[in-house]
CSV table of C-alpha atoms and ligand atoms in Angstrom, one decimal:
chain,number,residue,atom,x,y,z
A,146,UNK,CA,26.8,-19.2,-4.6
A,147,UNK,CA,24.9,-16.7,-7.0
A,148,UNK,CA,25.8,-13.7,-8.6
A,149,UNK,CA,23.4,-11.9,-6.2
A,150,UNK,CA,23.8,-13.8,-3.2
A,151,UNK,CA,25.8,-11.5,-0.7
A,152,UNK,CA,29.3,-12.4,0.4
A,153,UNK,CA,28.5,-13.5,4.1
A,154,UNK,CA,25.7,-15.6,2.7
A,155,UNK,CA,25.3,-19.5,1.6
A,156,UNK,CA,22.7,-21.1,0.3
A,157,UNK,CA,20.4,-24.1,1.1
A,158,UNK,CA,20.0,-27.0,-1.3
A,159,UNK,CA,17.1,-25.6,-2.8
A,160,UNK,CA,18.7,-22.1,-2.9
A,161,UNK,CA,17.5,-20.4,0.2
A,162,UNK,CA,19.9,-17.6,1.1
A,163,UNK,CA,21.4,-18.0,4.5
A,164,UNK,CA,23.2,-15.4,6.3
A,165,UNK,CA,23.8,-14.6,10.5
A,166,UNK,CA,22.3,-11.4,10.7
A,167,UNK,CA,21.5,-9.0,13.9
A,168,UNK,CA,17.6,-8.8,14.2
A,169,UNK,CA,18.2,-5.1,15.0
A,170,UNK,CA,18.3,-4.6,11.9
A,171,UNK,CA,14.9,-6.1,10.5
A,172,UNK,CA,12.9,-5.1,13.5
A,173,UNK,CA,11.2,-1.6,13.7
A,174,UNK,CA,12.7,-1.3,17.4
A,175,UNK,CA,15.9,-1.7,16.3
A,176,UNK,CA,17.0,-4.6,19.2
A,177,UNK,CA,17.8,-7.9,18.8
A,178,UNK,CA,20.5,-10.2,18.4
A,179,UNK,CA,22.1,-12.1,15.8
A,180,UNK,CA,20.2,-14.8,14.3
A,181,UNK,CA,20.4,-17.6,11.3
A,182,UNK,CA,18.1,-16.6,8.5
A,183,UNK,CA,16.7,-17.9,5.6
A,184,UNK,CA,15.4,-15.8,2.8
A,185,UNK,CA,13.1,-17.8,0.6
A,186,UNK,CA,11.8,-17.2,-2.4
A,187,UNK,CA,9.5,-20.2,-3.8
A,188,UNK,CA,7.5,-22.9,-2.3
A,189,UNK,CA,10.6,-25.2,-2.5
A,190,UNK,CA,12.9,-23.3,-0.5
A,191,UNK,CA,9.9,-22.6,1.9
A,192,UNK,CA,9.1,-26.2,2.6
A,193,UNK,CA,12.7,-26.9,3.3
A,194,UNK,CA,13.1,-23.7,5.8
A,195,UNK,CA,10.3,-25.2,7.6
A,196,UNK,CA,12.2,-28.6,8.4
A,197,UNK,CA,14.0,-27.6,11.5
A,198,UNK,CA,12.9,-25.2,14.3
A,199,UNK,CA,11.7,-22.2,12.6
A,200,UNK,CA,10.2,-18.6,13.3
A,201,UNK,CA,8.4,-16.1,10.6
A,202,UNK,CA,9.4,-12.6,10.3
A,203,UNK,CA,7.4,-10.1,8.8
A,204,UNK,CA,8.6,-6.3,8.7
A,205,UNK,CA,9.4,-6.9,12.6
A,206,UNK,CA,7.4,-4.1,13.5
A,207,UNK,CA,5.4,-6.1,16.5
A,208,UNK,CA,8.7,-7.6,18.0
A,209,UNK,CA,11.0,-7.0,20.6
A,210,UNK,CA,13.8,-9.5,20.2
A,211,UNK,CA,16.4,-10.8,23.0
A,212,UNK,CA,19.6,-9.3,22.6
A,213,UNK,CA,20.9,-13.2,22.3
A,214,UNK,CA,19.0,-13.8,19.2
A,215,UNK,CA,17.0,-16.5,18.5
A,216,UNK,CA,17.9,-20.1,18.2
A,217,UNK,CA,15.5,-21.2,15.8
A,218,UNK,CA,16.2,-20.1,12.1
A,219,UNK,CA,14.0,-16.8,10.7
A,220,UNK,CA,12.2,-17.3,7.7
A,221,UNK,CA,12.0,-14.0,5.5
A,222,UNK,CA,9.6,-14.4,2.6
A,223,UNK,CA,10.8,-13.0,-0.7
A,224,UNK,CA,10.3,-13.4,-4.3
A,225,UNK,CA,7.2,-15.1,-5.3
A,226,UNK,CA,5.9,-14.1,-2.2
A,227,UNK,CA,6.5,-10.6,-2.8
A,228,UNK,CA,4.7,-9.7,-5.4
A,229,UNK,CA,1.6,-8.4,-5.7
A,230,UNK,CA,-1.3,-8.9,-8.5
A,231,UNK,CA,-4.9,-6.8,-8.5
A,232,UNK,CA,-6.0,-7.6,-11.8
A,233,UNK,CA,-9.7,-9.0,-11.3
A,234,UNK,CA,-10.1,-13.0,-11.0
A,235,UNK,CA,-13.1,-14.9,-12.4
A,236,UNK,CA,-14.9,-14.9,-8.6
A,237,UNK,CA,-14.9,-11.0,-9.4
A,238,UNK,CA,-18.7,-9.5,-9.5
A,239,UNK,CA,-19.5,-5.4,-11.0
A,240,UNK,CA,-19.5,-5.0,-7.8
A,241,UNK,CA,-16.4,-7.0,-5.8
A,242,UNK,CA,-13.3,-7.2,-7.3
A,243,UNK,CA,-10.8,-10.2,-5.9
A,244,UNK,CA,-7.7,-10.0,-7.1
A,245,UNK,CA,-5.1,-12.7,-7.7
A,246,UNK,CA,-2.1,-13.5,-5.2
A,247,UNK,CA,-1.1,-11.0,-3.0
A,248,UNK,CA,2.3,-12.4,-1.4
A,249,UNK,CA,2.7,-12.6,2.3
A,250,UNK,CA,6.2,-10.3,1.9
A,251,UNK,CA,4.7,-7.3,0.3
A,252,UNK,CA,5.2,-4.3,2.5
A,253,UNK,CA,2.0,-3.0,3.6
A,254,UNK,CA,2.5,0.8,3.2
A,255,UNK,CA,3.3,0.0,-0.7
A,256,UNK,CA,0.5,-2.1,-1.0
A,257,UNK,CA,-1.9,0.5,0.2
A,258,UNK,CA,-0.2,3.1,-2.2
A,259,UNK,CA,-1.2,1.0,-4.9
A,260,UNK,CA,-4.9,0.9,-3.6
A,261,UNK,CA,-5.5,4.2,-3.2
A,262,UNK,CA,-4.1,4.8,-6.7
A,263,UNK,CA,-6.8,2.3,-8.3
A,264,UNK,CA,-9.5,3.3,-5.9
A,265,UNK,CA,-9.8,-0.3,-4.6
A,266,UNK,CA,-11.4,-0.1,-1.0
A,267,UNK,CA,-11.7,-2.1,1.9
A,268,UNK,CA,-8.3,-2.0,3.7
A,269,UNK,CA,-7.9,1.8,4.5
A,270,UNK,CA,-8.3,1.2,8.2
A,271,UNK,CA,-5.3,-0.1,8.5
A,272,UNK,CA,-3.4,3.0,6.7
A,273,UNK,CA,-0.3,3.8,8.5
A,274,UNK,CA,0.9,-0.1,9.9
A,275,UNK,CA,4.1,-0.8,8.9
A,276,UNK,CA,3.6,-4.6,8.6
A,277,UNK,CA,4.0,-6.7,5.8
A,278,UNK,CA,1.2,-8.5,4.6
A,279,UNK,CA,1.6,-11.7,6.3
A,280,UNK,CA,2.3,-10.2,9.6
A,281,UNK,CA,-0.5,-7.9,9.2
A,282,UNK,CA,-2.7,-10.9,8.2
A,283,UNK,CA,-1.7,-12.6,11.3
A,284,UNK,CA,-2.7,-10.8,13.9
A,285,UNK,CA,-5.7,-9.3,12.3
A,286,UNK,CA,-3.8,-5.2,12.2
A,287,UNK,CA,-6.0,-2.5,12.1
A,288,UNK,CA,-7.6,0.6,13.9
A,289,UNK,CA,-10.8,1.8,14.7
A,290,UNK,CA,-11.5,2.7,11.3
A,291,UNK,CA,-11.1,-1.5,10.0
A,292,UNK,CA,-8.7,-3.6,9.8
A,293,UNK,CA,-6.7,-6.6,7.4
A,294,UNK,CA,-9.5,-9.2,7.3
A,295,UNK,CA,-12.1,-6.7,5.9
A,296,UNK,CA,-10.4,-6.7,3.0
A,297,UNK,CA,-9.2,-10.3,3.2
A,298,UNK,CA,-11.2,-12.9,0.5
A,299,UNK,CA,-8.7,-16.4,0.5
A,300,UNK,CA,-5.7,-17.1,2.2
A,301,UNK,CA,-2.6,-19.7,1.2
A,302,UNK,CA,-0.9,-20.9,4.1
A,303,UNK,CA,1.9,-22.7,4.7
A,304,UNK,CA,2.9,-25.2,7.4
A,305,UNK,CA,5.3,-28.1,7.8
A,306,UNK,CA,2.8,-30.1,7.0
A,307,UNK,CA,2.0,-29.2,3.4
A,308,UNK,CA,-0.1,-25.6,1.8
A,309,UNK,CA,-3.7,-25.4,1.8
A,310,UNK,CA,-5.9,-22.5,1.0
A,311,UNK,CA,-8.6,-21.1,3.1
A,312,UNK,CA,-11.3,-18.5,2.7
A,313,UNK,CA,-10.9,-15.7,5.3
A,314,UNK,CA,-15.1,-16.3,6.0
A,315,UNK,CA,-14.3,-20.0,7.8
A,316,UNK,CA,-11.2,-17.9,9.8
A,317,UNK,CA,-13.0,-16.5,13.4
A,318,UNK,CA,-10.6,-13.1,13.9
A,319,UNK,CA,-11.5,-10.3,16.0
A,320,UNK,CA,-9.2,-7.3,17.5
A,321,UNK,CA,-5.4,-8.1,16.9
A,322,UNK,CA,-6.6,-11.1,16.2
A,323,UNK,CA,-6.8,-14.7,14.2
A,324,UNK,CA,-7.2,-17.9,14.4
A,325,UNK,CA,-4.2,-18.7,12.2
A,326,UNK,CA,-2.3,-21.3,14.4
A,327,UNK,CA,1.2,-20.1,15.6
A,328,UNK,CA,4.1,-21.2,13.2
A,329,UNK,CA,1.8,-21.4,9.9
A,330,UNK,CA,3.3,-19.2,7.7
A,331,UNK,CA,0.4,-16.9,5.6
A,332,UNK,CA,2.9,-17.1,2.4
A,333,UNK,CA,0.0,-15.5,0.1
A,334,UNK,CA,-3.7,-14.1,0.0
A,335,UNK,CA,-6.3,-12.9,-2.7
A,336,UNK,CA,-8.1,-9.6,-1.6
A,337,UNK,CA,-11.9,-8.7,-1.6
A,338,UNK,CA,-12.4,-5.0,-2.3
A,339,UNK,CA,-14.8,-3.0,-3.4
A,340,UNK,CA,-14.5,-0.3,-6.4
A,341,UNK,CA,-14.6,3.2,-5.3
A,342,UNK,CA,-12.7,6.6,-6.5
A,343,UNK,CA,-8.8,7.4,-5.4
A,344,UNK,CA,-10.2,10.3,-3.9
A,345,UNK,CA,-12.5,8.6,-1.5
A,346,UNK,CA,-9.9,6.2,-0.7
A,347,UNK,CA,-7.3,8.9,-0.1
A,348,UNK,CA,-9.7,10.5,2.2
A,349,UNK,CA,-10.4,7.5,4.2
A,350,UNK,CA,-6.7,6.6,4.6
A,351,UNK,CA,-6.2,9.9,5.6
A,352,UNK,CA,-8.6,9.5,8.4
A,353,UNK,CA,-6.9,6.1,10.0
A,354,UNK,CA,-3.4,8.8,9.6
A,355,UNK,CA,-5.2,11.8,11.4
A,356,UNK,CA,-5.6,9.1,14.3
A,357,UNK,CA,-1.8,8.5,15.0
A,358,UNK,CA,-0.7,12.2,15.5
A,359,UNK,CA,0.0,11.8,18.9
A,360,UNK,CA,2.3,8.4,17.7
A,361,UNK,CA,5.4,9.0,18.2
A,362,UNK,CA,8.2,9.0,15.3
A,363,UNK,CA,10.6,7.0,17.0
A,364,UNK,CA,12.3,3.6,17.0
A,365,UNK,CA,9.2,1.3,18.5
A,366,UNK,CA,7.4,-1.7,17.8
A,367,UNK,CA,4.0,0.3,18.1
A,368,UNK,CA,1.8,-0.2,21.2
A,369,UNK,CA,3.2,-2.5,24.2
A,370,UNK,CA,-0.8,-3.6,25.2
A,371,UNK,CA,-4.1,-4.4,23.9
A,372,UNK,CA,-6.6,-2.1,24.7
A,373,UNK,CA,-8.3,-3.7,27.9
A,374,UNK,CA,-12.2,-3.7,27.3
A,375,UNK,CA,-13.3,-0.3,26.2
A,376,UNK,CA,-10.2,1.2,28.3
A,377,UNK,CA,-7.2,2.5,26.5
A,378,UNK,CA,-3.9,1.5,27.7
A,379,UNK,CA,-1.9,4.1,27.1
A,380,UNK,CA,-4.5,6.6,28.8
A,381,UNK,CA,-3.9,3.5,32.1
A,382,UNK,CA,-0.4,4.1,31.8
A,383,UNK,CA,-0.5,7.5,31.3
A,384,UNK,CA,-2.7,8.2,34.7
A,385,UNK,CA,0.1,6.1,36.5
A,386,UNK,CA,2.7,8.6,36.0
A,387,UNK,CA,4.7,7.0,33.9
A,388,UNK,CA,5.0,8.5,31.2
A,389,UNK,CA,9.0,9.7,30.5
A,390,UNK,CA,10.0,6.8,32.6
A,391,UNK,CA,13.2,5.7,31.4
A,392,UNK,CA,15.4,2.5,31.7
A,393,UNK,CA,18.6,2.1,30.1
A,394,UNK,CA,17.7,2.9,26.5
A,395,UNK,CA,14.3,2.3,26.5
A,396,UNK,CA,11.6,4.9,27.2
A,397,UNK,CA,7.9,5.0,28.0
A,398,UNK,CA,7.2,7.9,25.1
A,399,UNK,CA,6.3,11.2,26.6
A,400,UNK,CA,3.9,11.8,23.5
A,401,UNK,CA,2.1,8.2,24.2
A,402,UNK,CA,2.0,6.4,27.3
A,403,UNK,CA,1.7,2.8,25.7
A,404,UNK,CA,4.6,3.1,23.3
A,405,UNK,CA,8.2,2.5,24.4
A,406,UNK,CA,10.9,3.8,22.1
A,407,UNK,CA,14.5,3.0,21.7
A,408,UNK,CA,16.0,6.2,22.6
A,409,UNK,CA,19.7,5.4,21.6
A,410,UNK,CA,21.0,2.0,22.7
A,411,UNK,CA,18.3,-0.2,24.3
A,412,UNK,CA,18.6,-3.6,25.1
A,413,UNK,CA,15.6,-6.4,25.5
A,414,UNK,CA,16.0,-6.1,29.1
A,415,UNK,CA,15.9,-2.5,29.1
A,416,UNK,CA,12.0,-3.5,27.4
A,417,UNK,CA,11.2,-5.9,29.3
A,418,UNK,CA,11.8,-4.0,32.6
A,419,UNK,CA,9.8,-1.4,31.1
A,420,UNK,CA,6.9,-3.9,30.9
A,421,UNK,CA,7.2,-5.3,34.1
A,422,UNK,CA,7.2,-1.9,35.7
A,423,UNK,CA,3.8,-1.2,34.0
A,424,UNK,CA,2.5,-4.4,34.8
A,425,UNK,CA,2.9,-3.7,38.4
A,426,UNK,CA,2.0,-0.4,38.5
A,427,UNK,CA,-1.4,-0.3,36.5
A,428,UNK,CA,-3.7,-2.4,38.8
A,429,UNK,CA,-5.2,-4.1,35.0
A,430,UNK,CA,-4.8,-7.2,33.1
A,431,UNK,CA,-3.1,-5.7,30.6
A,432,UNK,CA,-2.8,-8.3,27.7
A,433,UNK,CA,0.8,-7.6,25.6
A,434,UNK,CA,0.4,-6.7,22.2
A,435,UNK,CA,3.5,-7.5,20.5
A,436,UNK,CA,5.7,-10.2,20.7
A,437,UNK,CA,9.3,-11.3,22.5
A,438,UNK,CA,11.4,-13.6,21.2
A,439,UNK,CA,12.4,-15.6,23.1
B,593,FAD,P1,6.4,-9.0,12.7
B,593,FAD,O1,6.5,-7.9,13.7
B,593,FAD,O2,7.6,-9.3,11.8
B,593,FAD,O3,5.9,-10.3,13.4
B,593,FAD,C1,4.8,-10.3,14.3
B,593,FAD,C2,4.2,-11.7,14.4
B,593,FAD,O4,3.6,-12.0,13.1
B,593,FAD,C3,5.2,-12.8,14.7
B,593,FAD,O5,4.6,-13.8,15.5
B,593,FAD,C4,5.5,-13.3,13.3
B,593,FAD,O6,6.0,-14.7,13.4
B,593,FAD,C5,4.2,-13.2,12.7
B,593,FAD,N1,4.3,-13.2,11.2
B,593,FAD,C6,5.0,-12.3,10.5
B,593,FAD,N2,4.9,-12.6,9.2
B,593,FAD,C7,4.0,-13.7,9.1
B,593,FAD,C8,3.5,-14.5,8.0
B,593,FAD,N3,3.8,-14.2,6.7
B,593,FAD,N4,2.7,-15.5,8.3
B,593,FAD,C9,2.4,-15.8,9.6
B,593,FAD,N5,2.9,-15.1,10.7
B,593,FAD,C10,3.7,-14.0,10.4
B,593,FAD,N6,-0.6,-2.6,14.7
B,593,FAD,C11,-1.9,-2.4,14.5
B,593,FAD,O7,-2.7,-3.4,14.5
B,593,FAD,N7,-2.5,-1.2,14.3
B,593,FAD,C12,-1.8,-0.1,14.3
B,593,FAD,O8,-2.3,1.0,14.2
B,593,FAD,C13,-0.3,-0.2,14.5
B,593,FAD,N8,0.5,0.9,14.5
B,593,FAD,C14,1.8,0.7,14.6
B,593,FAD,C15,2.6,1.9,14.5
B,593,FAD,C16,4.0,1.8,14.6
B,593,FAD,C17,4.9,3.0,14.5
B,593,FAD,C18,4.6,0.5,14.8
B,593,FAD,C19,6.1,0.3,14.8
B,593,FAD,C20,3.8,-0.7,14.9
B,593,FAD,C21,2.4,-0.5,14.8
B,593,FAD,N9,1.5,-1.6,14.9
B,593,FAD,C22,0.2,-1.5,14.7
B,593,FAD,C23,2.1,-3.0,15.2
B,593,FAD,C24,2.5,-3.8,13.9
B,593,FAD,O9,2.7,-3.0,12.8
B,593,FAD,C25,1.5,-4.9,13.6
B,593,FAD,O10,1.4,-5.8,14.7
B,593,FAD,C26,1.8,-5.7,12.4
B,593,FAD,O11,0.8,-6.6,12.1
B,593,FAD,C27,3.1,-6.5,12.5
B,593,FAD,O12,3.4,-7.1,11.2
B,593,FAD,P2,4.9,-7.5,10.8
B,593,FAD,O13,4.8,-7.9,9.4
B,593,FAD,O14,5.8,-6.4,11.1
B,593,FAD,O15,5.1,-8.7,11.7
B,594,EPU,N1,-4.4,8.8,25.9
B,594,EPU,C1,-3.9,9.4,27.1
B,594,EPU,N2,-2.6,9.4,27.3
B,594,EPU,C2,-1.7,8.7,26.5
B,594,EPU,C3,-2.2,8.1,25.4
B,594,EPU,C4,-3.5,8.1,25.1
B,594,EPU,O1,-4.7,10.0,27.8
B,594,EPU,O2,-0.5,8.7,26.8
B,594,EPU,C5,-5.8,8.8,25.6
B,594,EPU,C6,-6.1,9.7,24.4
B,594,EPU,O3,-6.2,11.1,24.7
B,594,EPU,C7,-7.4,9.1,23.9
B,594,EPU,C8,-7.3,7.6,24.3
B,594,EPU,O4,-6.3,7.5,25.3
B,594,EPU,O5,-8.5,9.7,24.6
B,594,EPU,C9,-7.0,6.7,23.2
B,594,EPU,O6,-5.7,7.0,22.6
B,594,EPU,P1,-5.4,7.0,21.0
B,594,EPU,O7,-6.5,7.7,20.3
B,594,EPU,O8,-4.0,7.4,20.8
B,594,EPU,O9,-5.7,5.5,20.6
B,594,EPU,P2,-5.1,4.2,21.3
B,594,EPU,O10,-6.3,3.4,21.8
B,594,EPU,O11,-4.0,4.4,22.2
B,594,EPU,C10,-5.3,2.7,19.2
B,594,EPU,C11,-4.4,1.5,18.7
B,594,EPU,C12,-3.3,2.0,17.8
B,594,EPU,C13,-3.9,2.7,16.6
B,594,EPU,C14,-4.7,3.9,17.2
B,594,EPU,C15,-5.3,4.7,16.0
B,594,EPU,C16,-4.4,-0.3,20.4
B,594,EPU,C17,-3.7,-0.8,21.5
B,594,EPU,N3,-3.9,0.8,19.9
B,594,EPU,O12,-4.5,3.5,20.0
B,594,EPU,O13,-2.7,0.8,17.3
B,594,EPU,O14,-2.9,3.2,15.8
B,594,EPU,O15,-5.7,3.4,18.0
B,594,EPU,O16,-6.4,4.0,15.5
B,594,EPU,O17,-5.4,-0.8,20.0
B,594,EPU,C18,-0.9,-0.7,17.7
B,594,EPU,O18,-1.7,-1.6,17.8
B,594,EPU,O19,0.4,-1.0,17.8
B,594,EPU,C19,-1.3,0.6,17.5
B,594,EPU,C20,-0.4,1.6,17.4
């Protein structure tokens, strides 16, 4: 054991901190049980994380985690993959910057910060996720006003297999979307932005915010669906009366129909009754946006 490593914790051969945590704690909903995980902080401890049955966690705000746990080990990326590096490359142009390794673990909101402080554009439609960059990478986050792969130049993932790099041009993505292949792990990427003024920046992140006002500020892992064609989901569950609906300690938010919140003590069941009530009363294929584990 390390001087830092906490008390509960041991460590892997190669150093990766191992500890039984509850997953309420790293998820945004705040549910979930406990689970083994490994917090890596180089390629080395990485690989070996990656040797047994394995899931990724980002900033767990697209989850809703059974009360059980998981039985697979959760890989948290730290260290070298959390940190963050703008200064320009040699693939930079006067009028593109990309910028070195941007590590899969850096919080989004933080990242952004930084961003607008430069006056480096590109990613301000996805002001307000709270993702970390992997996650966000993932699943393509965003809102109408853009979303991660606009910004997105090369990516470095990792799989059991070994780490390759890819540009984000040969990735097909679309909404909440990529074709990154469940269980690679997007451990770092180089941005593509484009130079503009903190002002304008601010200004453009500030419209993505303006957008979420009627978001509720509650424990929730964001929206429960995908917006169905050019429908809106909450706007479906909202005109089926369900708003306010409450199970256990879960709730259908008054303020959105297609976010459930944690009001107190809510359970994974509590969520997933929630879902299955929606399902069967809005008469839609309504595709889940986040995730459950299991
Ligand atoms: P997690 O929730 O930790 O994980 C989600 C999935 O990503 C899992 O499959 C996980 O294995 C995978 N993953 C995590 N890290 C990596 C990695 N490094 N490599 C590969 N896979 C990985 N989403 C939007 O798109 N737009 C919004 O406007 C939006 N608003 C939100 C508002 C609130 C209040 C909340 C709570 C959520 C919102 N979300 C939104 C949903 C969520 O923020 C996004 O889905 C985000 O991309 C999840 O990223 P994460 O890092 O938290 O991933
Ligand atoms: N609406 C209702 N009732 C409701 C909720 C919404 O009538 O309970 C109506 C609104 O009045 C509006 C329409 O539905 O006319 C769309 O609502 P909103 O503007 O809130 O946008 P949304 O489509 O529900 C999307 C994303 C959000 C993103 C916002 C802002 C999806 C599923 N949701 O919400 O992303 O933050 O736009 O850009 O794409 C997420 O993905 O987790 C998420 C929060």
């Amino acid at each position: 054991m390390t001087a830092t490593t906490p008390s509960h914790a041991t460590t892997s051969s190669t150093g990766a901190v191992i500890e039984h945590l509850p997953l309420a704690r790293l998820t945004t909903l705040g549910v979930g049980g406990i689970s083994e995980v490994w917090t890596v902080n180089n390629h080395a401890q990485l690989h070996e994380a990656m040797q047994a049955p394995y899931r990724v966690l980002g900033g767990g705000s697209n989850l809703v985690v059974s009360d059980q746990g998981v039985r697979e080990r959760v890989i948290r990326l730290k260290g070298d993959f959390a940190t963050t590096d703008l200064s320009p490359t040699a693939e930079s142009t006067p009028d593109q910057l990309i910028t070195g390794w941007v590590g899969g673990g850096v919080p989004l909101p933080g990242l952004l910060r930084r961003l607008r402080e430069a006056g480096l554009s590109n990613l301000e439609g996805t002001a307000g996720v709270p993702a970390q960059v992997g996650g966000a990478v993932w699943m393509n986050a965003g809102t109408r006003y853009g979303e991660m792969f606009d910004g997105l130049h090369r990516l470095e993932i990792a799989s059991p297999g070994g780490v390759q790099q890819v540009l984000a041009s040969e990735l097909p993505w679309g909404y909440r979307h990529s074709a990154i292949p469940r269980g690679h792990i997007v451990t770092r990427v180089q941005l593509k932005l484009r130079y503009s003024t903190p002002a304008e920046v601010a200004e453009h992140m500030n419209s993505a915010d303006l957008a979420r006002k009627g978001q509720p500020k509650m424990k929730t892992p964001g929206c429960a669906f995908k917006n169905p064609g050019g429908a809106s989901a909450g706007k479906l569950i909202d005109e089926a009366g369900l708003k306010g609906t409450r199970i256990g300690g879960a709730m259908i938010s008054p303020d959105h129909a297609n976010f459930i919140v944690n009001v107190g003590d809510a359970t994974a069941a509590d969520v997933h009754a929630l879902l299955n009530l929606i399902r069967d009363r809005v008469g839609t294929d309504m595709e889940l946006e986040y995730e459950l584990w299991p």
